[in-house]
Amino acid sequence: MNLTPVFVNIFAIGCLVLSFVKDKQKTKQAVKIAVKMFINILPTLLLIVVLVGLLLGFVPHAIISKFMGDQSGIVGIFVSALLGAILYIPSIVAFPLAASFLKAGASITTVAIFITTLTMIGFVTLPLEIKELGKKIALLRNGVSILLAILIGVIIGAIL
Amino acid sequence: MKQSQKLKQRKEIIKSWLFFVASLAFTILLLLIFPDRQTAVLKSSWQIFMEMIVILPAVMLLIGFFAVWVPNEMVVKLLGKTSGIKGIGLSLLFGALPTGPLYIAFPLSAALISKGARVSNIVIFLSAWACIKIPQEMVELQFLGVRFMALRLGLTIIFVIIMGVFIEQIVEPKATQKGKK
C-alpha cells in the first residue's frame, strides 16, 4: 500500500492544529483558501477522471507507445514537450494524469518532459509574463526552460 | 485589474465544467456503443478518483497554510537585497514556499526587480514558484514514486540555478561583473 497519503494527511492535520493554536483567524483564512481551491479545481479533477478512463479503456497501448513510448524517440520528446507547454492544468491534478500516461504505455522520459514543461512553461501566461518582466527575460526563460525540460527528461529516462 | 482577473477565472471554471460535461457525454456514448469496455473504463476512472481524493484535500489545506503564513510582502522584502549563494538559496526557498498561480508571481517579480534584485534570482524565484512546490511534490511522490520525484526535483533545482545565471549573463552582463566584486 502507498503510504504517502497517510503521511500527507497526518502532516496537514498537524499543521491545522498548530496553526489553530497560534492564530484562529489565520487558520480560518487558510481553510477558506483550501475550500475555494477545491471548488475551483473540481471540474478539472472530474475531467481528468473521465479522461483517464477513456485513455486506459479505449486508447490502444500501441498508439501511446508510438507517440510517447520508449521507441518514440524525437517525436515523443517533441509531442510531450509541446503538450506540456500548451496545456494549462494545475500540477496537483497533472501528476495523476501523467501516472496514467505511464500506465498506458508512455516512457519515463516523455512523462518527465511533459510534467516539467507543464509546470515551468505557460503559453497561456506568457503575455502577462512579458508585460511584467519584459520580452527579453520572459522569452529567454520560457525558451531555455523547454531545452532544460528535455534534458531533465532524457537524464531521468537514462537513469530510471 | 483584480476584478477582471476574477471574471477571467470564473470564465475558466465554467469552461472546465463544460469540458467535463462534454467529455462525460462523449464517454457515455462510447460506452453505449462498446459495452465490452465498460469495466475497463469504470475501473480506471474509479481508481484514479480514489487515489486523488485521499491526498488532494490535504494538499490543498497545506497550500492554504503556506499562503497565509508566508506572506508575499515578506518574500519581496527578503529577496530584494540578497545576492550570491544566499540569494540563490533564498530564491529557491521563497519560490517553493508561498503558493498561488504563476500569474501572481509575475507582479511579485516585477516588484523585486524594482527593489534591485538580481536577474538570476528573479529567474530562479519564478522557476521555483512554477515547478518546485512542496505540497505539489507530495502529489508527485504518491503518483510517480520516490525515485522519479527525487530525481526530477534534484535535476530541476540544478538546471534552474544554471538557467538563472545564464540568463543574467545575457540580459545584463555588467550587473554580473558588479555582483562578483
mmCIF file of C-alpha atoms in Angstrom:
data_model
loop_
_atom_site.group_PDB
_atom_site.id
_atom_site.type_symbol
_atom_site.label_atom_id
_atom_site.label_comp_id
_atom_site.label_asym_id
_atom_site.label_seq_id
_atom_site.Cartn_x
_atom_site.Cartn_y
_atom_site.Cartn_z
ATOM 1 C CA MET A 1 0.000 0.000 0.000
ATOM 2 C CA ASN A 2 1.095 3.527 -0.724
ATOM 3 C CA LEU A 3 1.855 5.371 2.496
ATOM 4 C CA THR A 4 2.183 8.876 1.035
ATOM 5 C CA PRO A 5 -1.482 9.893 1.565
ATOM 6 C CA VAL A 6 -1.312 8.767 5.204
ATOM 7 C CA PHE A 7 1.794 10.845 5.793
ATOM 8 C CA VAL A 8 0.439 13.896 3.951
ATOM 9 C CA ASN A 9 -2.872 13.796 5.827
ATOM 10 C CA ILE A 10 -1.138 13.495 9.184
ATOM 11 C CA PHE A 11 1.138 16.392 8.222
ATOM 12 C CA ALA A 12 -1.839 18.528 7.145
ATOM 13 C CA ILE A 13 -3.743 17.800 10.364
ATOM 14 C CA GLY A 14 -0.612 18.615 12.363
ATOM 15 C CA CYS A 15 -0.335 21.961 10.570
ATOM 16 C CA LEU A 16 -4.030 22.589 11.178
ATOM 17 C CA VAL A 17 -3.685 22.057 14.932
ATOM 18 C CA LEU A 18 -0.500 24.130 15.145
ATOM 19 C CA SER A 19 -1.983 26.942 13.087
ATOM 20 C CA PHE A 20 -5.189 26.908 15.106
ATOM 21 C CA VAL A 21 -3.316 27.202 18.395
ATOM 22 C CA LYS A 22 -1.253 30.109 17.061
ATOM 23 C CA ASP A 23 -3.901 32.130 15.250
ATOM 24 C CA LYS A 24 -7.561 31.190 14.802
ATOM 25 C CA GLN A 25 -8.254 33.944 12.293
ATOM 26 C CA LYS A 26 -5.399 32.967 10.011
ATOM 27 C CA THR A 27 -6.359 29.301 10.232
ATOM 28 C CA LYS A 28 -9.880 30.135 9.166
ATOM 29 C CA GLN A 29 -8.459 32.039 6.221
ATOM 30 C CA ALA A 30 -6.223 29.122 5.240
ATOM 31 C CA VAL A 31 -9.126 26.659 5.317
ATOM 32 C CA LYS A 32 -11.153 29.088 3.241
ATOM 33 C CA ILE A 33 -8.385 29.232 0.629
ATOM 34 C CA ALA A 34 -8.258 25.432 0.541
ATOM 35 C CA VAL A 35 -12.031 25.052 0.138
ATOM 36 C CA LYS A 36 -12.121 27.680 -2.598
ATOM 37 C CA MET A 37 -9.263 25.975 -4.386
ATOM 38 C CA PHE A 38 -11.054 22.627 -4.174
ATOM 39 C CA ILE A 39 -14.221 24.088 -5.672
ATOM 40 C CA ASN A 40 -12.231 25.753 -8.462
ATOM 41 C CA ILE A 41 -10.274 22.638 -9.301
ATOM 42 C CA LEU A 42 -13.218 20.214 -9.051
ATOM 43 C CA PRO A 43 -14.275 20.397 -12.728
ATOM 44 C CA THR A 44 -10.684 19.802 -13.868
ATOM 45 C CA LEU A 45 -10.342 16.916 -11.427
ATOM 46 C CA LEU A 46 -13.535 15.287 -12.708
ATOM 47 C CA LEU A 47 -12.428 15.903 -16.288
ATOM 48 C CA ILE A 48 -9.171 14.065 -15.555
ATOM 49 C CA VAL A 49 -11.117 11.171 -14.008
ATOM 50 C CA VAL A 50 -13.118 10.794 -17.230
ATOM 51 C CA LEU A 51 -10.098 11.269 -19.495
ATOM 52 C CA VAL A 52 -8.068 8.658 -17.615
ATOM 53 C CA GLY A 53 -10.963 6.219 -18.009
ATOM 54 C CA LEU A 54 -11.006 6.917 -21.747
ATOM 55 C CA LEU A 55 -7.227 6.730 -22.015
ATOM 56 C CA LEU A 56 -6.848 3.414 -20.237
ATOM 57 C CA GLY A 57 -10.072 1.878 -21.505
ATOM 58 C CA PHE A 58 -10.114 2.899 -25.151
ATOM 59 C CA VAL A 59 -6.797 4.214 -26.449
ATOM 60 C CA PRO A 60 -4.735 1.244 -27.601
ATOM 61 C CA HIS A 61 -1.401 0.724 -25.887
ATOM 62 C CA ALA A 62 0.255 0.732 -29.323
ATOM 63 C CA ILE A 63 -0.765 4.305 -30.134
ATOM 64 C CA ILE A 64 0.520 5.747 -26.863
ATOM 65 C CA SER A 65 3.778 3.821 -27.206
ATOM 66 C CA LYS A 66 4.161 5.006 -30.764
ATOM 67 C CA PHE A 67 3.933 8.694 -29.850
ATOM 68 C CA MET A 68 5.199 8.690 -26.259
ATOM 69 C CA GLY A 69 6.772 5.281 -25.700
ATOM 70 C CA ASP A 70 10.350 4.053 -25.430
ATOM 71 C CA GLN A 71 10.721 3.814 -29.191
ATOM 72 C CA SER A 72 9.117 7.183 -29.943
ATOM 73 C CA GLY A 73 12.479 8.987 -29.972
ATOM 74 C CA ILE A 74 12.488 12.618 -31.066
ATOM 75 C CA VAL A 75 8.783 12.549 -31.949
ATOM 76 C CA GLY A 76 7.943 11.564 -28.373
ATOM 77 C CA ILE A 77 10.158 14.292 -26.969
ATOM 78 C CA PHE A 78 8.506 16.969 -29.116
ATOM 79 C CA VAL A 79 4.967 15.716 -28.556
ATOM 80 C CA SER A 80 5.359 15.681 -24.780
ATOM 81 C CA ALA A 81 7.267 18.986 -24.562
ATOM 82 C CA LEU A 82 4.700 20.775 -26.711
ATOM 83 C CA LEU A 83 1.739 19.171 -24.947
ATOM 84 C CA GLY A 84 3.112 20.304 -21.586
ATOM 85 C CA ALA A 85 3.846 23.835 -22.792
ATOM 86 C CA ILE A 86 0.411 24.414 -24.313
ATOM 87 C CA LEU A 87 -1.843 22.724 -21.769
ATOM 88 C CA TYR A 88 -2.779 24.641 -18.664
ATOM 89 C CA ILE A 89 -3.510 22.068 -15.969
ATOM 90 C CA PRO A 90 -2.858 22.630 -12.254
ATOM 91 C CA SER A 91 0.087 20.415 -11.342
ATOM 92 C CA ILE A 92 -1.685 18.618 -8.498
ATOM 93 C CA VAL A 93 -4.088 17.029 -10.967
ATOM 94 C CA ALA A 94 -1.437 16.759 -13.698
ATOM 95 C CA PHE A 95 0.606 14.203 -11.737
ATOM 96 C CA PRO A 96 -2.228 11.639 -11.670
ATOM 97 C CA LEU A 97 -2.725 12.212 -15.399
ATOM 98 C CA ALA A 98 0.997 11.709 -16.015
ATOM 99 C CA ALA A 99 0.942 8.488 -13.992
ATOM 100 C CA SER A 100 -1.887 7.229 -16.213
ATOM 101 C CA PHE A 101 0.143 8.044 -19.314
ATOM 102 C CA LEU A 102 2.901 5.832 -17.884
ATOM 103 C CA LYS A 103 0.378 3.055 -17.300
ATOM 104 C CA ALA A 104 -0.929 3.467 -20.843
ATOM 105 C CA GLY A 105 2.496 2.928 -22.387
ATOM 106 C CA ALA A 106 4.347 6.251 -22.342
ATOM 107 C CA SER A 107 8.042 6.228 -21.437
ATOM 108 C CA ILE A 108 9.526 7.759 -18.284
ATOM 109 C CA THR A 109 11.420 10.292 -20.425
ATOM 110 C CA THR A 110 8.325 11.681 -22.141
ATOM 111 C CA VAL A 111 6.339 11.801 -18.897
ATOM 112 C CA ALA A 112 9.138 13.676 -17.123
ATOM 113 C CA ILE A 113 9.374 16.160 -20.016
ATOM 114 C CA PHE A 114 5.597 16.601 -20.031
ATOM 115 C CA ILE A 115 5.453 17.381 -16.299
ATOM 116 C CA THR A 116 8.421 19.732 -16.442
ATOM 117 C CA THR A 117 7.226 21.814 -19.387
ATOM 118 C CA LEU A 118 3.703 21.792 -17.980
ATOM 119 C CA THR A 119 4.845 23.418 -14.757
ATOM 120 C CA MET A 120 7.715 25.601 -15.964
ATOM 121 C CA ILE A 121 6.290 26.970 -19.189
ATOM 122 C CA GLY A 122 2.997 28.673 -19.797
ATOM 123 C CA PHE A 123 1.954 29.750 -23.260
ATOM 124 C CA VAL A 124 -1.257 30.962 -21.669
ATOM 125 C CA THR A 125 0.529 33.138 -19.132
ATOM 126 C CA LEU A 126 3.319 34.289 -21.467
ATOM 127 C CA PRO A 127 1.689 37.634 -22.414
ATOM 128 C CA LEU A 128 1.406 38.547 -18.747
ATOM 129 C CA GLU A 129 4.995 37.498 -18.097
ATOM 130 C CA ILE A 130 6.173 39.707 -20.979
ATOM 131 C CA LYS A 131 4.153 42.609 -19.664
ATOM 132 C CA GLU A 132 5.577 42.371 -16.148
ATOM 133 C CA LEU A 133 9.166 41.349 -16.820
ATOM 134 C CA GLY A 134 9.886 42.448 -20.362
ATOM 135 C CA LYS A 135 10.223 40.482 -23.565
ATOM 136 C CA LYS A 136 13.836 39.533 -23.102
ATOM 137 C CA ILE A 137 13.613 37.810 -19.734
ATOM 138 C CA ALA A 138 10.228 36.209 -20.408
ATOM 139 C CA LEU A 139 11.114 34.718 -23.793
ATOM 140 C CA LEU A 140 14.546 33.594 -22.624
ATOM 141 C CA ARG A 141 13.100 31.936 -19.528
ATOM 142 C CA ASN A 142 10.444 30.052 -21.455
ATOM 143 C CA GLY A 143 12.778 29.113 -24.301
ATOM 144 C CA VAL A 144 15.597 27.869 -22.093
ATOM 145 C CA SER A 145 13.062 26.026 -19.933
ATOM 146 C CA ILE A 146 11.935 23.913 -22.889
ATOM 147 C CA LEU A 147 15.515 22.811 -23.516
ATOM 148 C CA LEU A 148 16.082 22.112 -19.827
ATOM 149 C CA ALA A 149 12.869 20.110 -19.576
ATOM 150 C CA ILE A 150 14.007 17.902 -22.455
ATOM 151 C CA LEU A 151 17.426 17.488 -20.855
ATOM 152 C CA ILE A 152 15.854 16.602 -17.498
ATOM 153 C CA GLY A 153 13.555 14.063 -19.143
ATOM 154 C CA VAL A 154 16.360 12.395 -21.081
ATOM 155 C CA ILE A 155 18.562 12.129 -17.973
ATOM 156 C CA ILE A 156 15.719 10.699 -15.863
ATOM 157 C CA GLY A 157 14.897 8.230 -18.621
ATOM 158 C CA ALA A 158 18.534 7.152 -18.804
ATOM 159 C CA ILE A 159 18.829 6.616 -15.047
ATOM 160 C CA LEU A 160 15.462 5.003 -14.253
ATOM 161 C CA MET B 1 -7.345 44.681 -12.598
ATOM 162 C CA LYS B 2 -8.302 42.322 -9.795
ATOM 163 C CA GLN B 3 -11.944 42.385 -10.821
ATOM 164 C CA SER B 4 -11.162 41.448 -14.403
ATOM 165 C CA GLN B 5 -8.887 38.659 -13.235
ATOM 166 C CA LYS B 6 -11.666 37.245 -11.092
ATOM 167 C CA LEU B 7 -14.032 37.392 -14.025
ATOM 168 C CA LYS B 8 -11.472 35.647 -16.200
ATOM 169 C CA GLN B 9 -11.038 32.946 -13.583
ATOM 170 C CA ARG B 10 -14.790 32.408 -13.387
ATOM 171 C CA LYS B 11 -14.919 32.055 -17.158
ATOM 172 C CA GLU B 12 -12.123 29.472 -16.985
ATOM 173 C CA ILE B 13 -14.043 27.471 -14.384
ATOM 174 C CA ILE B 14 -17.221 27.495 -16.440
ATOM 175 C CA LYS B 15 -15.169 26.349 -19.415
ATOM 176 C CA SER B 16 -13.744 23.476 -17.341
ATOM 177 C CA TRP B 17 -17.248 22.388 -16.330
ATOM 178 C CA LEU B 18 -18.334 22.446 -19.964
ATOM 179 C CA PHE B 19 -15.300 20.380 -20.942
ATOM 180 C CA PHE B 20 -16.125 17.893 -18.211
ATOM 181 C CA VAL B 21 -19.776 17.557 -19.201
ATOM 182 C CA ALA B 22 -18.865 17.198 -22.877
ATOM 183 C CA SER B 23 -16.248 14.532 -22.212
ATOM 184 C CA LEU B 24 -18.611 12.696 -19.875
ATOM 185 C CA ALA B 25 -21.342 12.680 -22.522
ATOM 186 C CA PHE B 26 -18.822 11.505 -25.117
ATOM 187 C CA THR B 27 -17.630 8.698 -22.839
ATOM 188 C CA ILE B 28 -21.170 7.544 -22.058
ATOM 189 C CA LEU B 29 -21.961 7.471 -25.760
ATOM 190 C CA LEU B 30 -18.797 5.473 -26.495
ATOM 191 C CA LEU B 31 -19.602 3.043 -23.707
ATOM 192 C CA LEU B 32 -23.105 2.522 -25.110
ATOM 193 C CA ILE B 33 -21.577 1.639 -28.476
ATOM 194 C CA PHE B 34 -18.821 -0.516 -26.975
ATOM 195 C CA PRO B 35 -20.329 -2.027 -23.815
ATOM 196 C CA ASP B 36 -17.451 -4.505 -23.502
ATOM 197 C CA ARG B 37 -15.137 -1.637 -22.476
ATOM 198 C CA GLN B 38 -17.330 -0.581 -19.558
ATOM 199 C CA THR B 39 -15.405 -2.423 -16.843
ATOM 200 C CA ALA B 40 -12.001 -1.197 -18.043
ATOM 201 C CA VAL B 41 -13.095 2.440 -18.225
ATOM 202 C CA LEU B 42 -15.060 2.479 -14.981
ATOM 203 C CA LYS B 43 -12.306 0.668 -13.108
ATOM 204 C CA SER B 44 -9.604 3.092 -14.294
ATOM 205 C CA SER B 45 -11.724 6.147 -13.538
ATOM 206 C CA TRP B 46 -12.734 4.900 -10.108
ATOM 207 C CA GLN B 47 -9.142 4.019 -9.240
ATOM 208 C CA ILE B 48 -7.711 7.415 -10.202
ATOM 209 C CA PHE B 49 -10.574 9.163 -8.410
ATOM 210 C CA MET B 50 -9.868 7.310 -5.177
ATOM 211 C CA GLU B 51 -6.128 7.915 -5.466
ATOM 212 C CA MET B 52 -6.708 11.634 -5.893
ATOM 213 C CA ILE B 53 -9.371 12.067 -3.240
ATOM 214 C CA VAL B 54 -7.227 10.582 -0.447
ATOM 215 C CA ILE B 55 -4.453 13.120 -0.966
ATOM 216 C CA LEU B 56 -5.707 16.277 -2.699
ATOM 217 C CA PRO B 57 -7.802 17.814 0.138
ATOM 218 C CA ALA B 58 -4.815 17.542 2.500
ATOM 219 C CA VAL B 59 -2.506 19.071 -0.114
ATOM 220 C CA MET B 60 -4.885 21.977 -0.663
ATOM 221 C CA LEU B 61 -5.049 22.559 3.069
ATOM 222 C CA LEU B 62 -1.238 22.745 3.123
ATOM 223 C CA ILE B 63 -1.308 25.210 0.234
ATOM 224 C CA GLY B 64 -3.758 27.312 2.259
ATOM 225 C CA PHE B 65 -1.410 27.329 5.262
ATOM 226 C CA PHE B 66 1.557 28.372 3.163
ATOM 227 C CA ALA B 67 -0.473 31.158 1.582
ATOM 228 C CA VAL B 68 -1.498 32.521 4.971
ATOM 229 C CA TRP B 69 1.710 32.053 6.945
ATOM 230 C CA VAL B 70 4.228 33.072 4.284
ATOM 231 C CA PRO B 71 3.023 36.495 3.162
ATOM 232 C CA ASN B 72 4.215 37.737 -0.213
ATOM 233 C CA GLU B 73 5.424 41.043 1.194
ATOM 234 C CA MET B 74 7.886 39.180 3.380
ATOM 235 C CA VAL B 75 9.244 37.370 0.354
ATOM 236 C CA VAL B 76 9.803 40.594 -1.568
ATOM 237 C CA LYS B 77 11.442 42.245 1.415
ATOM 238 C CA LEU B 78 13.903 39.424 1.999
ATOM 239 C CA LEU B 79 14.703 38.709 -1.619
ATOM 240 C CA GLY B 80 15.189 42.288 -2.758
ATOM 241 C CA LYS B 81 18.605 42.736 -1.261
ATOM 242 C CA THR B 82 20.292 39.360 -1.061
ATOM 243 C CA SER B 83 22.727 38.037 -3.614
ATOM 244 C CA GLY B 84 25.359 35.355 -4.086
ATOM 245 C CA ILE B 85 24.762 31.824 -2.857
ATOM 246 C CA LYS B 86 22.487 33.089 -0.134
ATOM 247 C CA GLY B 87 20.406 34.861 -2.775
ATOM 248 C CA ILE B 88 20.141 31.706 -4.868
ATOM 249 C CA GLY B 89 19.140 29.629 -1.850
ATOM 250 C CA LEU B 90 16.546 32.140 -0.698
ATOM 251 C CA SER B 91 15.142 32.495 -4.211
ATOM 252 C CA LEU B 92 14.675 28.738 -4.402
ATOM 253 C CA LEU B 93 13.139 28.554 -0.943
ATOM 254 C CA PHE B 94 10.838 31.530 -1.371
ATOM 255 C CA GLY B 95 9.809 30.301 -4.781
ATOM 256 C CA ALA B 96 8.956 26.891 -3.338
ATOM 257 C CA LEU B 97 7.169 28.015 -0.178
ATOM 258 C CA PRO B 98 4.427 30.513 -0.984
ATOM 259 C CA THR B 99 1.659 29.310 -3.210
ATOM 260 C CA GLY B 100 -0.643 30.606 -5.842
ATOM 261 C CA PRO B 101 -0.849 30.534 -9.603
ATOM 262 C CA LEU B 102 2.124 31.693 -11.656
ATOM 263 C CA TYR B 103 0.401 34.945 -12.616
ATOM 264 C CA ILE B 104 0.681 36.115 -9.016
ATOM 265 C CA ALA B 105 4.433 35.575 -9.184
ATOM 266 C CA PHE B 106 4.943 37.895 -12.186
ATOM 267 C CA PRO B 107 3.970 41.169 -10.489
ATOM 268 C CA LEU B 108 5.928 39.998 -7.442
ATOM 269 C CA SER B 109 8.984 39.520 -9.617
ATOM 270 C CA ALA B 110 8.490 42.931 -11.186
ATOM 271 C CA ALA B 111 8.414 44.392 -7.669
ATOM 272 C CA LEU B 112 11.616 42.505 -6.898
ATOM 273 C CA ILE B 113 13.365 43.963 -9.945
ATOM 274 C CA SER B 114 12.385 47.485 -8.923
ATOM 275 C CA LYS B 115 13.838 46.739 -5.496
ATOM 276 C CA GLY B 116 17.143 45.903 -7.103
ATOM 277 C CA ALA B 117 17.082 42.114 -7.030
ATOM 278 C CA ARG B 118 19.386 40.372 -9.497
ATOM 279 C CA VAL B 119 18.033 38.877 -12.697
ATOM 280 C CA SER B 120 19.411 35.440 -11.786
ATOM 281 C CA ASN B 121 17.482 35.486 -8.537
ATOM 282 C CA ILE B 122 14.292 36.561 -10.286
ATOM 283 C CA VAL B 123 14.523 33.762 -12.842
ATOM 284 C CA ILE B 124 15.301 31.201 -10.141
ATOM 285 C CA PHE B 125 12.465 32.525 -7.988
ATOM 286 C CA LEU B 126 9.973 32.377 -10.866
ATOM 287 C CA SER B 127 11.003 28.898 -11.965
ATOM 288 C CA ALA B 128 10.936 27.581 -8.414
ATOM 289 C CA TRP B 129 7.499 29.131 -7.988
ATOM 290 C CA ALA B 130 6.374 27.401 -11.173
ATOM 291 C CA CYS B 131 7.683 23.911 -10.605
ATOM 292 C CA ILE B 132 9.126 23.301 -7.128
ATOM 293 C CA LYS B 133 6.172 23.474 -4.764
ATOM 294 C CA ILE B 134 6.374 21.488 -1.570
ATOM 295 C CA PRO B 135 2.702 20.394 -1.339
ATOM 296 C CA GLN B 136 2.645 19.575 -5.061
ATOM 297 C CA GLU B 137 5.782 17.450 -4.735
ATOM 298 C CA MET B 138 3.889 15.251 -2.284
ATOM 299 C CA VAL B 139 1.365 14.520 -5.011
ATOM 300 C CA GLU B 140 4.193 13.683 -7.402
ATOM 301 C CA LEU B 141 5.615 11.371 -4.743
ATOM 302 C CA GLN B 142 2.352 9.480 -4.472
ATOM 303 C CA PHE B 143 1.664 9.081 -8.167
ATOM 304 C CA LEU B 144 5.120 8.696 -9.670
ATOM 305 C CA GLY B 145 7.202 7.208 -6.875
ATOM 306 C CA VAL B 146 10.093 8.394 -4.774
ATOM 307 C CA ARG B 147 12.875 7.791 -7.324
ATOM 308 C CA PHE B 148 11.153 9.697 -10.113
ATOM 309 C CA MET B 149 10.175 12.562 -7.849
ATOM 310 C CA ALA B 150 13.552 12.940 -6.130
ATOM 311 C CA LEU B 151 15.491 12.728 -9.382
ATOM 312 C CA ARG B 152 13.284 15.232 -11.198
ATOM 313 C CA LEU B 153 13.365 17.610 -8.231
ATOM 314 C CA GLY B 154 17.155 17.428 -7.915
ATOM 315 C CA LEU B 155 17.756 17.925 -11.633
ATOM 316 C CA THR B 156 15.244 20.770 -11.790
ATOM 317 C CA ILE B 157 16.940 22.635 -8.936
ATOM 318 C CA ILE B 158 20.385 22.289 -10.533
ATOM 319 C CA PHE B 159 19.213 23.330 -14.001
ATOM 320 C CA VAL B 160 17.103 26.210 -12.747
ATOM 321 C CA ILE B 161 20.139 27.691 -10.988
ATOM 322 C CA ILE B 162 22.246 27.308 -14.135
ATOM 323 C CA MET B 163 19.481 28.883 -16.213
ATOM 324 C CA GLY B 164 19.219 31.850 -13.834
ATOM 325 C CA VAL B 165 22.922 32.614 -14.045
ATOM 326 C CA PHE B 166 22.940 32.085 -17.820
ATOM 327 C CA ILE B 167 20.001 34.410 -18.484
ATOM 328 C CA GLU B 168 21.536 37.069 -16.281
ATOM 329 C CA GLN B 169 24.735 36.910 -18.346
ATOM 330 C CA ILE B 170 22.737 37.573 -21.493
ATOM 331 C CA VAL B 171 20.395 40.217 -20.143
ATOM 332 C CA GLU B 172 22.848 42.299 -18.181
ATOM 333 C CA PRO B 173 26.450 41.171 -18.312
ATOM 334 C CA LYS B 174 27.596 44.255 -16.401
ATOM 335 C CA ALA B 175 25.477 43.501 -13.365
ATOM 336 C CA THR B 176 27.122 40.123 -13.019
ATOM 337 C CA GLN B 177 30.530 41.731 -13.055
ATOM 338 C CA LYS B 178 29.420 44.082 -10.330
ATOM 339 C CA GLY B 179 27.982 41.219 -8.326
ATOM 340 C CA LYS B 180 31.300 39.403 -8.403
ATOM 341 C CA LYS B 181 33.213 42.199 -6.735
#
